[in-house]
Every structure is written in structure tokens, then in C-alpha cells.
Amino acid sequence: SPEIMGIEASRTAMGNTGAPYNTFMVEDAESILKNHTAAVFPFPIPSEAGLAAIELCEKMGVPYISATPEHPILTTEEIHSFLVKCGVHIYSYNRDVVYVGGGYVALHSSSGGEKQLFLPNEFNITPLLGASISDSNAKSIKFDLHENGTAIFLLSPINKGDV
């Protein structure tokens, strides 16, 4: 159906923004939204629970963007601009899928070539899979990645007291 295709296209667009994201059921918005900077609603026809989640965003001051019946597909550019405006950290500007959590950052790319991840702080970076770089302390990671490749890095805090 066109609605399902629109939702899938919007989800793909979210993945290509260079920012990590979580997905959750709108019924869980009350417990989830307080931990997020912004919300994206990819459904063009909101359910009752979806409308309640949007109202909750407004009440909590959480900015949101939503697909509508008139505009059923959110593009990567729309979502990316929205996230930047909301102050969400962008890890990649190459339309790559980024995963972040638990001290790890990963990038999956459908196109090969030089990649760069921009970190929110300086970390000790240890490559674990898919990319060869030296262990280093940095705020960004440059590496080459083959087509449909994934690179995973361990991010460790830098102890400024160590000499």
C-alpha cells in the first residue's frame, strides 16, 4: 500500500541522515520522549496514540516533524535539516547509516570510499571491524570503507590525568 511504502521511505531517510536514532511505539511516548532531543513521526495517517504522542511532544517542548496525508514521505534532507535545527549531533554527512550506543559507534555505507565520523567529544578510538586505523585520540575518525561495508569502533573516555 502507499502508506506502507511512505513509512518505509521515511525510515530509510532517517537512516541516511548521519544521526543515530531509536524507534519506539507511539504508545510508549510518555516514558521515552523525556530522553530525546527531537521526534520524527513517519506515519502519514496518525493513530489516536500517534496524535497523543504529538500532543505530548508539544506539552513537553520536544520538537517534532511528522509525515502528513498531503506530504506522506519525509526526505533525508528534510529530516537532516530538522535534526540540525534541533541541535542533534550529526556523526556523518555522507548519507551513511550510523549506530551509536554502549561505547561503540558504527557506520554502514552503501557506497565505498573515504568516510568520516564526527564525534561529540574527543575519545580514545579503537577500530574493531571493517576499518584499519591506528588507535588514536580524536574528535573524528577518517577511514576507507568498501561498498556495503560496515565499520565498528570502540570509544573510550580519555583520562586527562594519565601521562
Short mmCIF file of C-alpha atoms in Angstrom, two decimals:
data_model
loop_
_atom_site.label_atom_id
_atom_site.label_comp_id
_atom_site.label_asym_id
_atom_site.label_seq_id
_atom_site.Cartn_x
_atom_site.Cartn_y
_atom_site.Cartn_z
CA SER A 1 0.00 0.00 0.00
CA PRO A 2 1.16 3.60 -0.50
CA GLU A 3 1.10 4.22 3.29
CA ILE A 4 3.49 1.33 3.95
CA MET A 5 5.79 2.47 1.13
CA GLY A 6 5.77 6.00 2.58
CA ILE A 7 6.64 4.76 6.06
CA GLU A 8 9.47 2.61 4.70
CA ALA A 9 10.82 5.50 2.60
CA SER A 10 10.74 7.81 5.65
CA ARG A 11 12.54 5.19 7.77
CA THR A 12 15.23 4.84 5.08
CA ALA A 13 15.52 8.64 5.01
CA MET A 14 16.03 8.68 8.81
CA GLY A 15 18.80 6.12 8.46
CA ASN A 16 20.56 8.27 5.87
CA THR A 17 20.70 11.45 7.98
CA GLY A 18 24.04 10.60 9.63
CA ALA A 19 22.46 10.71 13.09
CA PRO A 20 21.63 7.64 15.16
CA TYR A 21 18.00 7.16 16.09
CA ASN A 22 15.72 4.97 18.18
CA THR A 23 12.38 3.61 17.07
CA PHE A 24 9.57 3.03 19.50
CA MET A 25 5.84 2.61 19.59
CA VAL A 26 3.88 5.85 19.96
CA GLU A 27 2.08 4.17 22.86
CA ASP A 28 5.43 4.33 24.75
CA ALA A 29 5.95 8.06 24.10
CA GLU A 30 5.29 9.13 27.70
CA SER A 31 8.19 7.08 29.06
CA ILE A 32 10.52 7.55 26.05
CA LEU A 33 10.25 11.19 24.89
CA LYS A 34 11.85 12.68 28.01
CA ASN A 35 15.17 11.11 26.95
CA HIS A 36 15.15 12.54 23.40
CA THR A 37 16.05 15.87 21.79
CA ALA A 38 13.59 15.54 18.90
CA ALA A 39 10.97 13.18 17.47
CA VAL A 40 10.18 12.04 13.93
CA PHE A 41 6.74 10.61 13.13
CA PRO A 42 6.97 8.87 9.74
CA PHE A 43 3.30 7.86 9.61
CA PRO A 44 1.20 9.96 7.22
CA ILE A 45 -2.07 9.00 8.94
CA PRO A 46 -1.58 9.19 12.70
CA SER A 47 -3.42 6.83 15.01
CA GLU A 48 -5.11 8.03 18.17
CA ALA A 49 -1.93 7.11 20.07
CA GLY A 50 0.16 8.94 17.44
CA LEU A 51 -1.89 12.11 17.90
CA ALA A 52 -1.49 11.76 21.68
CA ALA A 53 2.30 11.40 21.22
CA ILE A 54 2.39 14.56 19.09
CA GLU A 55 0.37 16.41 21.75
CA LEU A 56 2.81 15.11 24.37
CA CYS A 57 5.74 16.50 22.33
CA GLU A 58 4.03 19.89 22.29
CA LYS A 59 3.36 19.74 26.04
CA MET A 60 6.96 18.68 26.83
CA GLY A 61 8.57 21.08 24.35
CA VAL A 62 10.10 18.25 22.30
CA PRO A 63 10.35 19.41 18.68
CA TYR A 64 8.92 17.01 16.11
CA ILE A 65 8.45 16.54 12.40
CA SER A 66 5.64 14.42 11.00
CA ALA A 67 4.56 12.99 7.69
CA THR A 68 1.03 14.01 6.71
CA PRO A 69 -1.51 12.73 4.18
CA GLU A 70 -0.54 15.71 1.99
CA HIS A 71 3.20 15.04 2.48
CA PRO A 72 3.41 11.29 3.11
CA ILE A 73 7.18 10.82 2.70
CA LEU A 74 9.80 12.66 4.72
CA THR A 75 13.06 13.06 2.80
CA THR A 76 16.59 12.68 4.14
CA GLU A 77 17.16 16.39 3.56
CA GLU A 78 14.01 17.38 5.49
CA ILE A 79 14.83 15.16 8.45
CA HIS A 80 18.53 16.12 8.42
CA SER A 81 17.70 19.87 8.42
CA PHE A 82 15.19 19.34 11.21
CA LEU A 83 17.70 17.42 13.35
CA VAL A 84 20.44 20.03 12.84
CA LYS A 85 17.97 22.80 13.78
CA CYS A 86 17.13 20.87 16.96
CA GLY A 87 20.79 20.53 17.93
CA VAL A 88 21.06 16.78 17.32
CA HIS A 89 24.69 15.72 16.80
CA ILE A 90 25.36 14.58 13.22
CA TYR A 91 28.04 11.89 13.00
CA SER A 92 28.26 11.59 9.20
CA TYR A 93 27.43 13.86 6.28
CA ASN A 94 27.61 11.14 3.60
CA ARG A 95 24.10 9.65 3.78
CA ASP A 96 25.51 6.77 5.79
CA VAL A 97 23.72 4.80 8.48
CA VAL A 98 25.22 5.42 11.93
CA TYR A 99 24.73 3.37 15.09
CA VAL A 100 25.81 4.72 18.48
CA GLY A 101 25.50 3.24 21.94
CA GLY A 102 27.19 1.39 24.75
CA GLY A 103 30.57 2.96 24.00
CA TYR A 104 30.52 1.98 20.31
CA VAL A 105 29.99 3.85 17.06
CA ALA A 106 29.40 2.07 13.75
CA LEU A 107 28.87 3.21 10.20
CA HIS A 108 27.29 1.25 7.36
CA SER A 109 27.57 2.63 3.85
CA SER A 110 26.04 1.54 0.57
CA SER A 111 28.83 3.34 -1.30
CA GLY A 112 32.54 2.77 -0.95
CA GLY A 113 35.25 5.36 -0.41
CA GLU A 114 36.62 7.64 2.28
CA LYS A 115 34.35 8.07 5.28
CA GLN A 116 34.49 10.34 8.30
CA LEU A 117 32.67 10.14 11.62
CA PHE A 118 32.41 13.32 13.69
CA LEU A 119 32.29 12.57 17.42
CA PRO A 120 30.66 14.84 20.01
CA ASN A 121 33.83 14.75 22.18
CA GLU A 122 37.40 13.53 21.98
CA PHE A 123 37.67 9.78 22.60
CA ASN A 124 40.25 7.05 22.52
CA ILE A 125 39.24 5.22 19.35
CA THR A 126 39.86 1.50 18.82
CA PRO A 127 38.84 0.01 15.46
CA LEU A 128 37.05 -3.32 15.91
CA LEU A 129 35.70 -4.27 12.49
CA GLY A 130 35.81 -3.13 8.88
CA ALA A 131 38.34 -0.31 9.02
CA SER A 132 42.03 -0.08 9.65
CA ILE A 133 43.20 2.97 11.53
CA SER A 134 45.69 3.35 14.33
CA ASP A 135 44.31 3.50 17.85
CA SER A 136 44.11 7.22 18.48
CA ASN A 137 42.60 10.02 20.48
CA ALA A 138 40.43 12.23 18.31
CA LYS A 139 37.10 14.00 17.75
CA SER A 140 36.73 12.42 14.31
CA ILE A 141 37.59 9.18 12.55
CA LYS A 142 38.67 9.03 8.89
CA PHE A 143 38.78 5.65 7.17
CA ASP A 144 38.13 3.87 3.90
CA LEU A 145 35.17 1.55 3.57
CA HIS A 146 34.17 -0.73 0.73
CA GLU A 147 30.71 -0.73 -0.83
CA ASN A 148 28.05 -2.14 1.55
CA GLY A 149 30.70 -2.16 4.26
CA THR A 150 30.33 -1.68 7.99
CA ALA A 151 32.98 -0.33 10.36
CA ILE A 152 32.72 -0.55 14.15
CA PHE A 153 34.79 1.41 16.66
CA LEU A 154 35.09 1.29 20.44
CA LEU A 155 35.04 4.74 22.03
CA SER A 156 36.73 5.04 25.41
CA PRO A 157 36.82 8.18 27.54
CA ILE A 158 40.19 9.87 27.67
CA ASN A 159 41.56 10.13 31.19
CA LYS A 160 43.30 13.51 31.16
CA GLY A 161 45.12 12.54 34.39
CA ASP A 162 47.17 9.84 32.63
CA VAL A 163 50.58 10.90 31.42
#
